[in-house]
Tab-separated table of N, CA and C in Angstrom:
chain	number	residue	atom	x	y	z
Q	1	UNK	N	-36.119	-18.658	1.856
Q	1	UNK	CA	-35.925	-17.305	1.431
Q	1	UNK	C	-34.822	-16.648	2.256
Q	2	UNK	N	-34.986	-16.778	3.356
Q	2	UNK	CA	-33.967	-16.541	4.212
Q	2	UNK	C	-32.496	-16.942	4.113
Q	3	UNK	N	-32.347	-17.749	3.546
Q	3	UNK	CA	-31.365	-18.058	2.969
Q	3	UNK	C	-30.380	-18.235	1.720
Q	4	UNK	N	-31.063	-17.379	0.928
Q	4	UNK	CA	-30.703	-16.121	-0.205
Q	4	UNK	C	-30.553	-15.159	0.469
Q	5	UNK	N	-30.575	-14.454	1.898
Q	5	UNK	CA	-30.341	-13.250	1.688
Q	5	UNK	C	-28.276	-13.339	2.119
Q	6	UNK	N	-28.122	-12.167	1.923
Q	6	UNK	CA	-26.296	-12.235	1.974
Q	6	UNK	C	-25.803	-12.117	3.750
Q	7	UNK	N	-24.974	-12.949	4.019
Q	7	UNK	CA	-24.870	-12.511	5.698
Q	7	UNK	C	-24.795	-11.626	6.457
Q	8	UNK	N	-24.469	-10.076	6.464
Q	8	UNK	CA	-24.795	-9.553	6.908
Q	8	UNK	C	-26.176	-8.610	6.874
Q	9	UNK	N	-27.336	-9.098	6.034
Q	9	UNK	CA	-28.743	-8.627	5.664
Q	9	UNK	C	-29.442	-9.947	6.956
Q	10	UNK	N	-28.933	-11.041	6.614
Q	10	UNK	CA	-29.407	-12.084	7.509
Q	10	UNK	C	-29.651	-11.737	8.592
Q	11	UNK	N	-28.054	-11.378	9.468
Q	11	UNK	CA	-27.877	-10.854	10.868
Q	11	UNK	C	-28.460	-9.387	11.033
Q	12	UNK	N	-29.026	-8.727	10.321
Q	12	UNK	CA	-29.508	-7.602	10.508
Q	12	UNK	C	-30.978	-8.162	10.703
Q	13	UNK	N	-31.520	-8.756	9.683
Q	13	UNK	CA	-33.015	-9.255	9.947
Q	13	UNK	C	-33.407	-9.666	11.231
Q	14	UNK	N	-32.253	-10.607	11.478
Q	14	UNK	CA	-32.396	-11.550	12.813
Q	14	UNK	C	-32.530	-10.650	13.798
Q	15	UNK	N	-31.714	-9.535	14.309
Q	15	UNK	CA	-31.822	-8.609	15.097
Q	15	UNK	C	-32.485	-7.852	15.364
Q	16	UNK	N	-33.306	-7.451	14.344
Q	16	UNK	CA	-34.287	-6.626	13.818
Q	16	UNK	C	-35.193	-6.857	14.706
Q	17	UNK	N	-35.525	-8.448	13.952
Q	17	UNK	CA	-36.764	-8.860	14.643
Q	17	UNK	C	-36.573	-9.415	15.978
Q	18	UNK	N	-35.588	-9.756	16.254
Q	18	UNK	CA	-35.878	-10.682	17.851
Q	18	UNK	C	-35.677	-9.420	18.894
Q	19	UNK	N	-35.384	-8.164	17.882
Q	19	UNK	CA	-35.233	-6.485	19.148
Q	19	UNK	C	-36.858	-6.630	19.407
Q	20	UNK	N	-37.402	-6.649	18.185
Q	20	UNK	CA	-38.793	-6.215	18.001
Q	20	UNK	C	-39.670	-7.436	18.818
Q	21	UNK	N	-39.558	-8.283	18.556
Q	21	UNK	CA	-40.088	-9.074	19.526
Q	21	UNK	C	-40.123	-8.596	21.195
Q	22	UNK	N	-38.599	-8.494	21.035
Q	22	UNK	CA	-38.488	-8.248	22.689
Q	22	UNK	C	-39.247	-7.099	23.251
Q	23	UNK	N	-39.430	-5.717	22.141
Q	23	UNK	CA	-40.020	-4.957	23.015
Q	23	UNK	C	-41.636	-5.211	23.236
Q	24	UNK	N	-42.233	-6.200	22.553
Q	24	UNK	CA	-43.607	-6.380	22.831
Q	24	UNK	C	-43.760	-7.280	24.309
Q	25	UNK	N	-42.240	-7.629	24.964
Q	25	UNK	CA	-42.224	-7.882	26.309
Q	25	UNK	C	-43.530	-7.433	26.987
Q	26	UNK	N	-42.888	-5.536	26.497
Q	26	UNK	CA	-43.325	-5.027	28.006
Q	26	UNK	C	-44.384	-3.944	27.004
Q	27	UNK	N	-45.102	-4.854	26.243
Q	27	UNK	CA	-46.525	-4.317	25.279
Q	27	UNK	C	-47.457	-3.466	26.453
Q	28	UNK	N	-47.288	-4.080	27.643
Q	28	UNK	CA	-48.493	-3.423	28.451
Q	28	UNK	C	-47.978	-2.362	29.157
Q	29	UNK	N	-47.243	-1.487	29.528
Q	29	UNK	CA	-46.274	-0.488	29.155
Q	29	UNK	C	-46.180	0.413	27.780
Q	30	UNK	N	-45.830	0.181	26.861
Q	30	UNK	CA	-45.276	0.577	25.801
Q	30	UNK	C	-46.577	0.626	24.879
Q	31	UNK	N	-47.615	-0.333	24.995
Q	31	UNK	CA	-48.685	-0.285	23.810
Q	31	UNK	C	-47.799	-0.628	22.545
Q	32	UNK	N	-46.820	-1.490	22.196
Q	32	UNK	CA	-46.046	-2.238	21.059
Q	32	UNK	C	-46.484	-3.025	20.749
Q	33	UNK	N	-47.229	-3.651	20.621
Q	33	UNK	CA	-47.972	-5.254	20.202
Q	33	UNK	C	-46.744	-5.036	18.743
Q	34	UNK	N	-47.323	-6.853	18.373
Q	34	UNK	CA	-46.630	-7.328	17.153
Q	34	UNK	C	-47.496	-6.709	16.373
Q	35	UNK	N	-48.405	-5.961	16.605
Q	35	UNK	CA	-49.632	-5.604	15.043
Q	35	UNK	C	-49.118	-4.497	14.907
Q	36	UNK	N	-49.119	-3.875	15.974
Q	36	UNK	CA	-48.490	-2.093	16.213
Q	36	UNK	C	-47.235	-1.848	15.407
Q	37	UNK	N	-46.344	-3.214	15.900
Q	37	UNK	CA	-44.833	-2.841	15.122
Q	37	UNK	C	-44.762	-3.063	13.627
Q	38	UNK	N	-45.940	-4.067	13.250
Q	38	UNK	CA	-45.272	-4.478	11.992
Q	38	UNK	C	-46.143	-3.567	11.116
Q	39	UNK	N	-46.657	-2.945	11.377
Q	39	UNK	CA	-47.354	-1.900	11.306
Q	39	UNK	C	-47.011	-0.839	10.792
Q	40	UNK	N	-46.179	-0.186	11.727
Q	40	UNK	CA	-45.214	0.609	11.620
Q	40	UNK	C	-43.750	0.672	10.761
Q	41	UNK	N	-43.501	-0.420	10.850
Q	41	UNK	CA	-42.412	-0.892	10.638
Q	41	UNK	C	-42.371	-2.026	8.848
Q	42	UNK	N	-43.446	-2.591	8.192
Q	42	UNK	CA	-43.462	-2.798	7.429
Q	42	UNK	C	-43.039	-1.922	6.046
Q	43	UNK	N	-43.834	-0.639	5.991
Q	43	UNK	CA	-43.544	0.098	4.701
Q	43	UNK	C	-41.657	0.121	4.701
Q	44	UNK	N	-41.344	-0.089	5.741
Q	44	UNK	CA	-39.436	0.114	5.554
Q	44	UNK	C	-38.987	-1.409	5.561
Q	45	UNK	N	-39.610	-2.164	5.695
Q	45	UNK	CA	-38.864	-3.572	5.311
Q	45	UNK	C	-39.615	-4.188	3.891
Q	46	UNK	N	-40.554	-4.196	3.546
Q	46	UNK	CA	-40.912	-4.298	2.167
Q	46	UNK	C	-41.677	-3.524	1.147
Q	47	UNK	N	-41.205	-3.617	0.708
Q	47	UNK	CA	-42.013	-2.144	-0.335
Q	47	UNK	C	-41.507	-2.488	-1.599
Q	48	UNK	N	-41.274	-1.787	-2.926
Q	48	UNK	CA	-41.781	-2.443	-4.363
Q	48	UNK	C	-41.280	-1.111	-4.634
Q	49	UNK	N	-40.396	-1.430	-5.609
Q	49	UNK	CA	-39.305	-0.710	-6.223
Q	49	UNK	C	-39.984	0.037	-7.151
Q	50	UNK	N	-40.066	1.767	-7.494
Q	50	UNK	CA	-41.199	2.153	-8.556
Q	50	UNK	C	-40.819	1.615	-9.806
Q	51	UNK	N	-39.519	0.857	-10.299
Q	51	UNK	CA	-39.727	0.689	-11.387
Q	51	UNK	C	-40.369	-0.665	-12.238
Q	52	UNK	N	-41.174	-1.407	-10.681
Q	52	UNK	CA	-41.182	-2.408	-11.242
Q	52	UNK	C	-42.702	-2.677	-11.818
Q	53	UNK	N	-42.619	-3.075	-12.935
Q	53	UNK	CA	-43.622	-3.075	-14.028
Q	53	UNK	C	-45.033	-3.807	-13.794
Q	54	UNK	N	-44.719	-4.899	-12.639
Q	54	UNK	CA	-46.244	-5.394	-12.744
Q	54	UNK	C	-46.961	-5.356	-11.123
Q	55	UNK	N	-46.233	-4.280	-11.108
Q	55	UNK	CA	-47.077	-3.911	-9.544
Q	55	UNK	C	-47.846	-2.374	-9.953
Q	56	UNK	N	-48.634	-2.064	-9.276
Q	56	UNK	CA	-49.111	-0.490	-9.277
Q	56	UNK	C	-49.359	-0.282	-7.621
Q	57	UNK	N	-49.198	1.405	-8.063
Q	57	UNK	CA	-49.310	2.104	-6.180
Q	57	UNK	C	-50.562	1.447	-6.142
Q	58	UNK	N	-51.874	1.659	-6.633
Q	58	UNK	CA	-53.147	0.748	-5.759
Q	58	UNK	C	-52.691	-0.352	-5.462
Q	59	UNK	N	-52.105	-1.522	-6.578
Q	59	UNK	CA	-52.390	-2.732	-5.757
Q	59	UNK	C	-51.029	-2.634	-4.437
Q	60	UNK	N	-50.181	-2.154	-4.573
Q	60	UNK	CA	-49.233	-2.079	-3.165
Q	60	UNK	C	-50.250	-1.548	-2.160
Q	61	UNK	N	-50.637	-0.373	-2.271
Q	61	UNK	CA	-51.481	-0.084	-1.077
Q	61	UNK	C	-52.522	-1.149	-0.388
Q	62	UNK	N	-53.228	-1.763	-1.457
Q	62	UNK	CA	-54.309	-2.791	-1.683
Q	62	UNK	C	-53.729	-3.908	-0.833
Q	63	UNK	N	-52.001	-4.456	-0.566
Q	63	UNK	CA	-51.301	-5.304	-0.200
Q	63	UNK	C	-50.818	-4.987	1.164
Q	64	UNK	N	-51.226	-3.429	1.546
Q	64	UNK	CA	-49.942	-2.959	2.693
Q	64	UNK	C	-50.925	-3.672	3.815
Q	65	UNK	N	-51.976	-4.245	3.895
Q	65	UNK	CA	-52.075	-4.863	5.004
Q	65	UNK	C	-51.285	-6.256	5.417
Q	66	UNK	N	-51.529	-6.766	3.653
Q	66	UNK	CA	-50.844	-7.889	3.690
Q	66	UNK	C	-49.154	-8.274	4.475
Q	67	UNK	N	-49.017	-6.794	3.919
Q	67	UNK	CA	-47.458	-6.599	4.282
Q	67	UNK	C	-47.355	-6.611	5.574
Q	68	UNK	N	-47.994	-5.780	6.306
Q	68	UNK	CA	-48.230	-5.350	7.450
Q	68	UNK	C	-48.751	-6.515	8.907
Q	69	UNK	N	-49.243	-7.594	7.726
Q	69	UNK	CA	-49.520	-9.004	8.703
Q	69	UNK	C	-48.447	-10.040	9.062
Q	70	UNK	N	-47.770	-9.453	7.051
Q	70	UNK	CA	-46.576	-10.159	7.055
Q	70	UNK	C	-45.490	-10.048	8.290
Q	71	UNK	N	-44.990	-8.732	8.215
Q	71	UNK	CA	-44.251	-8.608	9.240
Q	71	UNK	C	-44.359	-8.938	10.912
Q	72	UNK	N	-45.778	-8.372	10.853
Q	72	UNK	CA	-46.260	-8.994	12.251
Q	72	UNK	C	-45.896	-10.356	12.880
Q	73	UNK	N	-46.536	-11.168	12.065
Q	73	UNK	CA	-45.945	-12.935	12.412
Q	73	UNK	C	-44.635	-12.899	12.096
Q	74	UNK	N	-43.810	-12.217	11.704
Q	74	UNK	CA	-42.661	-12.880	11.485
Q	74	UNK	C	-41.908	-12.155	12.746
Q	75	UNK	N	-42.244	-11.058	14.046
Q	75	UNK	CA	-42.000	-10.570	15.025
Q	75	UNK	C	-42.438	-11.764	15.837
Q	76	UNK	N	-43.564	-11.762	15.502
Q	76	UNK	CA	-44.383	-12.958	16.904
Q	76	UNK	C	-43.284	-14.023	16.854
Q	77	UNK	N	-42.853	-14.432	15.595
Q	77	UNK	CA	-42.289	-15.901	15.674
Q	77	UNK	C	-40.917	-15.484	15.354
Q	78	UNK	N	-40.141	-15.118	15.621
Q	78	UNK	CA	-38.883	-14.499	15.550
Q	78	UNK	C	-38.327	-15.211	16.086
Q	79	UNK	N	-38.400	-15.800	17.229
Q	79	UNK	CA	-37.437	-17.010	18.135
Q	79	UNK	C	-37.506	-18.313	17.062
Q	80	UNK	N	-38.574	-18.664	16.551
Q	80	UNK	CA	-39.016	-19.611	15.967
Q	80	UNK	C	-38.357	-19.900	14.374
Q	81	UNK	N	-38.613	-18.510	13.812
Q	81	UNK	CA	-37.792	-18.360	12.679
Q	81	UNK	C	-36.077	-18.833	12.788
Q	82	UNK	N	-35.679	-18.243	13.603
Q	82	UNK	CA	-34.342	-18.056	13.925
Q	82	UNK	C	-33.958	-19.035	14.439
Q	83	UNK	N	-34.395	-19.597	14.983
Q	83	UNK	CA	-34.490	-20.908	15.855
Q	83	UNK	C	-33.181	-20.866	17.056
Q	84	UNK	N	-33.689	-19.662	17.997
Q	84	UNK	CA	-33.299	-19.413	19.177
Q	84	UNK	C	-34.043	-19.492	20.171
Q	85	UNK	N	-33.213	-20.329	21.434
Q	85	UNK	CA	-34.233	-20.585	22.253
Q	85	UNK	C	-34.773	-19.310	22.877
Q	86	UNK	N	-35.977	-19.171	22.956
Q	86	UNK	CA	-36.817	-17.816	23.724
Q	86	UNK	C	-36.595	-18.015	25.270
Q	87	UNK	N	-36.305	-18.619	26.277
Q	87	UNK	CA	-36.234	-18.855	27.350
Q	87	UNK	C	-35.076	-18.402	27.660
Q	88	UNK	N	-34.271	-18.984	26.987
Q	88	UNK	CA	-32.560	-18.507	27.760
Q	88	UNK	C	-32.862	-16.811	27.055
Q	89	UNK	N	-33.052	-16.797	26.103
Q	89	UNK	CA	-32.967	-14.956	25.618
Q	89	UNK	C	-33.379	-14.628	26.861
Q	90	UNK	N	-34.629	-14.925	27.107
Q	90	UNK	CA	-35.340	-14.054	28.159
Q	90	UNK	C	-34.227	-13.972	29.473
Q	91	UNK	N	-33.809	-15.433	29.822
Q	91	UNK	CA	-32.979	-15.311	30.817
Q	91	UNK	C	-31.619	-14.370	30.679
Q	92	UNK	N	-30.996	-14.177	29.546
Q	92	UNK	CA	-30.188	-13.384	29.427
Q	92	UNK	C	-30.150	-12.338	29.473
Q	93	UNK	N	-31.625	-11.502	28.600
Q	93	UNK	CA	-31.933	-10.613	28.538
Q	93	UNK	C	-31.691	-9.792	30.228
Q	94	UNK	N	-32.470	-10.277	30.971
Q	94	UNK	CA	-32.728	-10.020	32.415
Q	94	UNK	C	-31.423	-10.274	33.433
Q	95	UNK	N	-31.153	-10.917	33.117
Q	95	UNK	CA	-29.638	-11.187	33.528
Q	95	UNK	C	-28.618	-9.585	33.326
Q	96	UNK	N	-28.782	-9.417	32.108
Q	96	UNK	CA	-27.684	-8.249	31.327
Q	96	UNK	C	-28.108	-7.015	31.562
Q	97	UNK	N	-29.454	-7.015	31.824
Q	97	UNK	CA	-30.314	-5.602	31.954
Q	97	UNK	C	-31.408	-5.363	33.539
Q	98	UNK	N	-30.065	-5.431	34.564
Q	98	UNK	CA	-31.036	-6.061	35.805
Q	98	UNK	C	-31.914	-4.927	36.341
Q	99	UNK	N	-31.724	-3.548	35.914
Q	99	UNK	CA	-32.405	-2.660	36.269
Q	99	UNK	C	-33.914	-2.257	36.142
Q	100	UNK	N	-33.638	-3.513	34.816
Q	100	UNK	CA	-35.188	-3.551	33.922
Q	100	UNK	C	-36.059	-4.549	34.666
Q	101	UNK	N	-37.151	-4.404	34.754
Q	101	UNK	CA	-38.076	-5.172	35.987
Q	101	UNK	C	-38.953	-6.073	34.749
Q	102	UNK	N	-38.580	-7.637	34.991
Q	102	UNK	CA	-39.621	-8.588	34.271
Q	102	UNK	C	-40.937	-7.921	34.053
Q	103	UNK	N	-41.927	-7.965	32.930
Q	103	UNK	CA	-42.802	-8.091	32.871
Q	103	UNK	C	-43.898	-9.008	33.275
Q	104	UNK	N	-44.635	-8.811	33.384
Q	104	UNK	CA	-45.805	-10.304	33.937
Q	104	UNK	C	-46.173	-11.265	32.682
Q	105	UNK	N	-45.899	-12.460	33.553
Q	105	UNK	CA	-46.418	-13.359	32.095
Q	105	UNK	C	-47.211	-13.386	31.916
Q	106	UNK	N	-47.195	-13.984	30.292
Q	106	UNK	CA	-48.709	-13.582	29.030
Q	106	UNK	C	-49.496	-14.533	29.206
Q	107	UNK	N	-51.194	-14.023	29.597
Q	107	UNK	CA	-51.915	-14.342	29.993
Q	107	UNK	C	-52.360	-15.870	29.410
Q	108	UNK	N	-52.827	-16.933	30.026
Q	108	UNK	CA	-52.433	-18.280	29.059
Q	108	UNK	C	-53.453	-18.276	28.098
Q	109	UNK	N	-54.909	-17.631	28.287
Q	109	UNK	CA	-55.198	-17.628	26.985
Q	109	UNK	C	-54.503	-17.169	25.727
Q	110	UNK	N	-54.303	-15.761	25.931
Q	110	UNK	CA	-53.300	-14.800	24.937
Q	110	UNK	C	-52.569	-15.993	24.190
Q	111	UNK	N	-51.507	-16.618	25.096
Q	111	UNK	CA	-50.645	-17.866	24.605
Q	111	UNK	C	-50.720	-18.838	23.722
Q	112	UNK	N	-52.401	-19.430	24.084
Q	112	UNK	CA	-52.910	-20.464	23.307
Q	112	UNK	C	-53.287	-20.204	21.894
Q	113	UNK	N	-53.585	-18.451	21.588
Q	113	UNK	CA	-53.660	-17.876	20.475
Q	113	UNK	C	-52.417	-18.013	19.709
Q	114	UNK	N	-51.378	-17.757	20.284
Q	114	UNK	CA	-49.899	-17.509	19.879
Q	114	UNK	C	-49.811	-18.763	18.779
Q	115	UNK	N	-49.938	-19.740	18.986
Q	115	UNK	CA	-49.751	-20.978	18.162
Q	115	UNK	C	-50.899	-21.176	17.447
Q	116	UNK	N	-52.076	-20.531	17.181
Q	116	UNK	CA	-52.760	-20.391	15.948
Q	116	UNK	C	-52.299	-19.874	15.140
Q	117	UNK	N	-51.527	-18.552	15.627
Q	117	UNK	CA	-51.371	-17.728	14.292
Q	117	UNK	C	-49.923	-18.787	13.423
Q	118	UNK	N	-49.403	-19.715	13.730
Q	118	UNK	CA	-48.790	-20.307	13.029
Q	118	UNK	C	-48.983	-20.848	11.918
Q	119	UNK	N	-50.341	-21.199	11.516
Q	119	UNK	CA	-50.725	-21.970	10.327
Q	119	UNK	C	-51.006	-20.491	9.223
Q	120	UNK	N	-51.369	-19.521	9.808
Q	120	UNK	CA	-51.848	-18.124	9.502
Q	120	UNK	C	-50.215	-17.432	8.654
Q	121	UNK	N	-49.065	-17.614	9.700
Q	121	UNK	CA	-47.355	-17.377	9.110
Q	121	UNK	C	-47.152	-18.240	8.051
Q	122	UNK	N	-47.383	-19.258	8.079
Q	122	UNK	CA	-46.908	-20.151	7.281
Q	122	UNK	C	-47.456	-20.073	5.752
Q	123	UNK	N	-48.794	-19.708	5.907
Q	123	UNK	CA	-49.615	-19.451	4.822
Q	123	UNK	C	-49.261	-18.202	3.886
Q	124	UNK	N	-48.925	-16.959	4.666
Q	124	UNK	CA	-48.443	-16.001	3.833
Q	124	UNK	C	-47.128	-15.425	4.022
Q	125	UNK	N	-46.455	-16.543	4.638
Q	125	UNK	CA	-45.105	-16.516	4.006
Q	125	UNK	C	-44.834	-16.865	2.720
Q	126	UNK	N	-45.438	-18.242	2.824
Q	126	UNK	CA	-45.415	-18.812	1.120
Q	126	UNK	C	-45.813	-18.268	0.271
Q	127	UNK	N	-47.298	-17.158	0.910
Q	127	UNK	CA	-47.919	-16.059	-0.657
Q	127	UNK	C	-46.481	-14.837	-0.750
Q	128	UNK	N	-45.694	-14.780	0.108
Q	128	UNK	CA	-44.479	-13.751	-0.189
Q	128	UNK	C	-43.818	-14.443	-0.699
Q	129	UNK	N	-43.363	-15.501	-0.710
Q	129	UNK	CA	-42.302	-16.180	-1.715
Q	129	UNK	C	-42.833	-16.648	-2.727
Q	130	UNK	N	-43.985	-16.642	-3.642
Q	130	UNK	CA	-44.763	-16.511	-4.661
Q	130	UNK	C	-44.611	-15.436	-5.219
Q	131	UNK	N	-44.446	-14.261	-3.848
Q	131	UNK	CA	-44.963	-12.515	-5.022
Q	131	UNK	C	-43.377	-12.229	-4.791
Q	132	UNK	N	-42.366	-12.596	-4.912
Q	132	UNK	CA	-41.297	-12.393	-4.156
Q	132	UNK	C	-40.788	-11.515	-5.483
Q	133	UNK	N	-40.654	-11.845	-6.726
Q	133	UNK	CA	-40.495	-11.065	-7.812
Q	133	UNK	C	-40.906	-9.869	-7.736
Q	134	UNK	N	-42.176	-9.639	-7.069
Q	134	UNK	CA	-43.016	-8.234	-6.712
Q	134	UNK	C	-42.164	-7.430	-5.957
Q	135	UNK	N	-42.166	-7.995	-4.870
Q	135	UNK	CA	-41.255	-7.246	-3.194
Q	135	UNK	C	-39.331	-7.559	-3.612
Q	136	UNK	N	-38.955	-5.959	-3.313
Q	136	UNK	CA	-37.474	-5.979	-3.169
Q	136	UNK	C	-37.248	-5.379	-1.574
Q	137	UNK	N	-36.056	-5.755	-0.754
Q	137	UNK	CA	-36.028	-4.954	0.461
Q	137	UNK	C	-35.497	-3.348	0.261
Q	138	UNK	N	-35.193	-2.920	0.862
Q	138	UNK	CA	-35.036	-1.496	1.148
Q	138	UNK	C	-33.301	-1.577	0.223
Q	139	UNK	N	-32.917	-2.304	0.572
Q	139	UNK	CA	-31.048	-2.560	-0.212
Q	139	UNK	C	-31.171	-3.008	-1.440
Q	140	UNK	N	-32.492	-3.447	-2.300
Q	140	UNK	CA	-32.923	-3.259	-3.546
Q	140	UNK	C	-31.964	-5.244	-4.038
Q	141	UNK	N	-32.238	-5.973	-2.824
Q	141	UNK	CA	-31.463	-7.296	-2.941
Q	141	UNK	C	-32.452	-8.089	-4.222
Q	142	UNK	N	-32.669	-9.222	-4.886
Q	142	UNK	CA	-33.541	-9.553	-5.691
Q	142	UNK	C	-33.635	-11.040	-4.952
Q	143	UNK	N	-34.633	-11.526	-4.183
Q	143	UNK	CA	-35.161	-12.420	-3.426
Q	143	UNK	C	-35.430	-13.646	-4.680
């Protein structure tokens, strides 16, 4: 899917999300989790054009969690998607921004969760590229 979109929607996505990732760095600070952002941040990255005929406002609403999970994993796994290494980011990150004080690393349970929710992304990614006819982005692109 990602690769239907046009290159500069791509590089906007990519940025999007690996910003958004980054600020759940410093989640314990900020209270940003990936649930918080995509949360927030879903109704403006997918949403359903009013004119389109076989959706209704209930079932969108009925979906905005869906949406809302959607986006989530796709923050969590943003390095993964993109397929940038997360280590050097981090190292760069900190490198470029030395004023900013590391966060503490994520607790190893927390971690071991991290790679469950993968089978969980994978699963309703594919139910979005199923309803993909349903969902247009905000630039009204046709997926």
């Amino acid at each position: 899917m990602l690769q239907k979109l046009p290159p500069q929607n791509f590089d906007t996505l990519q940025f999007l999300l690996l910003h958004l990732n980054r600020v759940t760095w410093f989640e314990v600070d900020n209270l940003m989790t990936a649930s918080n952002l995509g949360a927030v941040i879903s109704p403006s990255m997918i949403w359903v054009h009013p004119a389109t005929p076989s959706c209704s406002s209930s079932s969108f609403l009925s979906d905005a969690h869906l949406m809302s999970k959607a986006v989530e994993l796709l923050i969590k796994n943003a390095f993964e998607v993109f397929n940038i290494d997360r280590a050097e980011d981090w190292r760069v990150f900190f490198q470029n921004y030395p004023d900013i004080e590391e966060p503490p690393a994520v607790d190893p349970e927390i971690e071991a969760h991290i790679g469950e929710s993968e089978g969980a992304f994978f699963r309703l990614f594919n139910f979005l590229i199923a309803q993909e006819h349903s969902f247009q982005t905000p630039v009204q692109l046709n997926w």
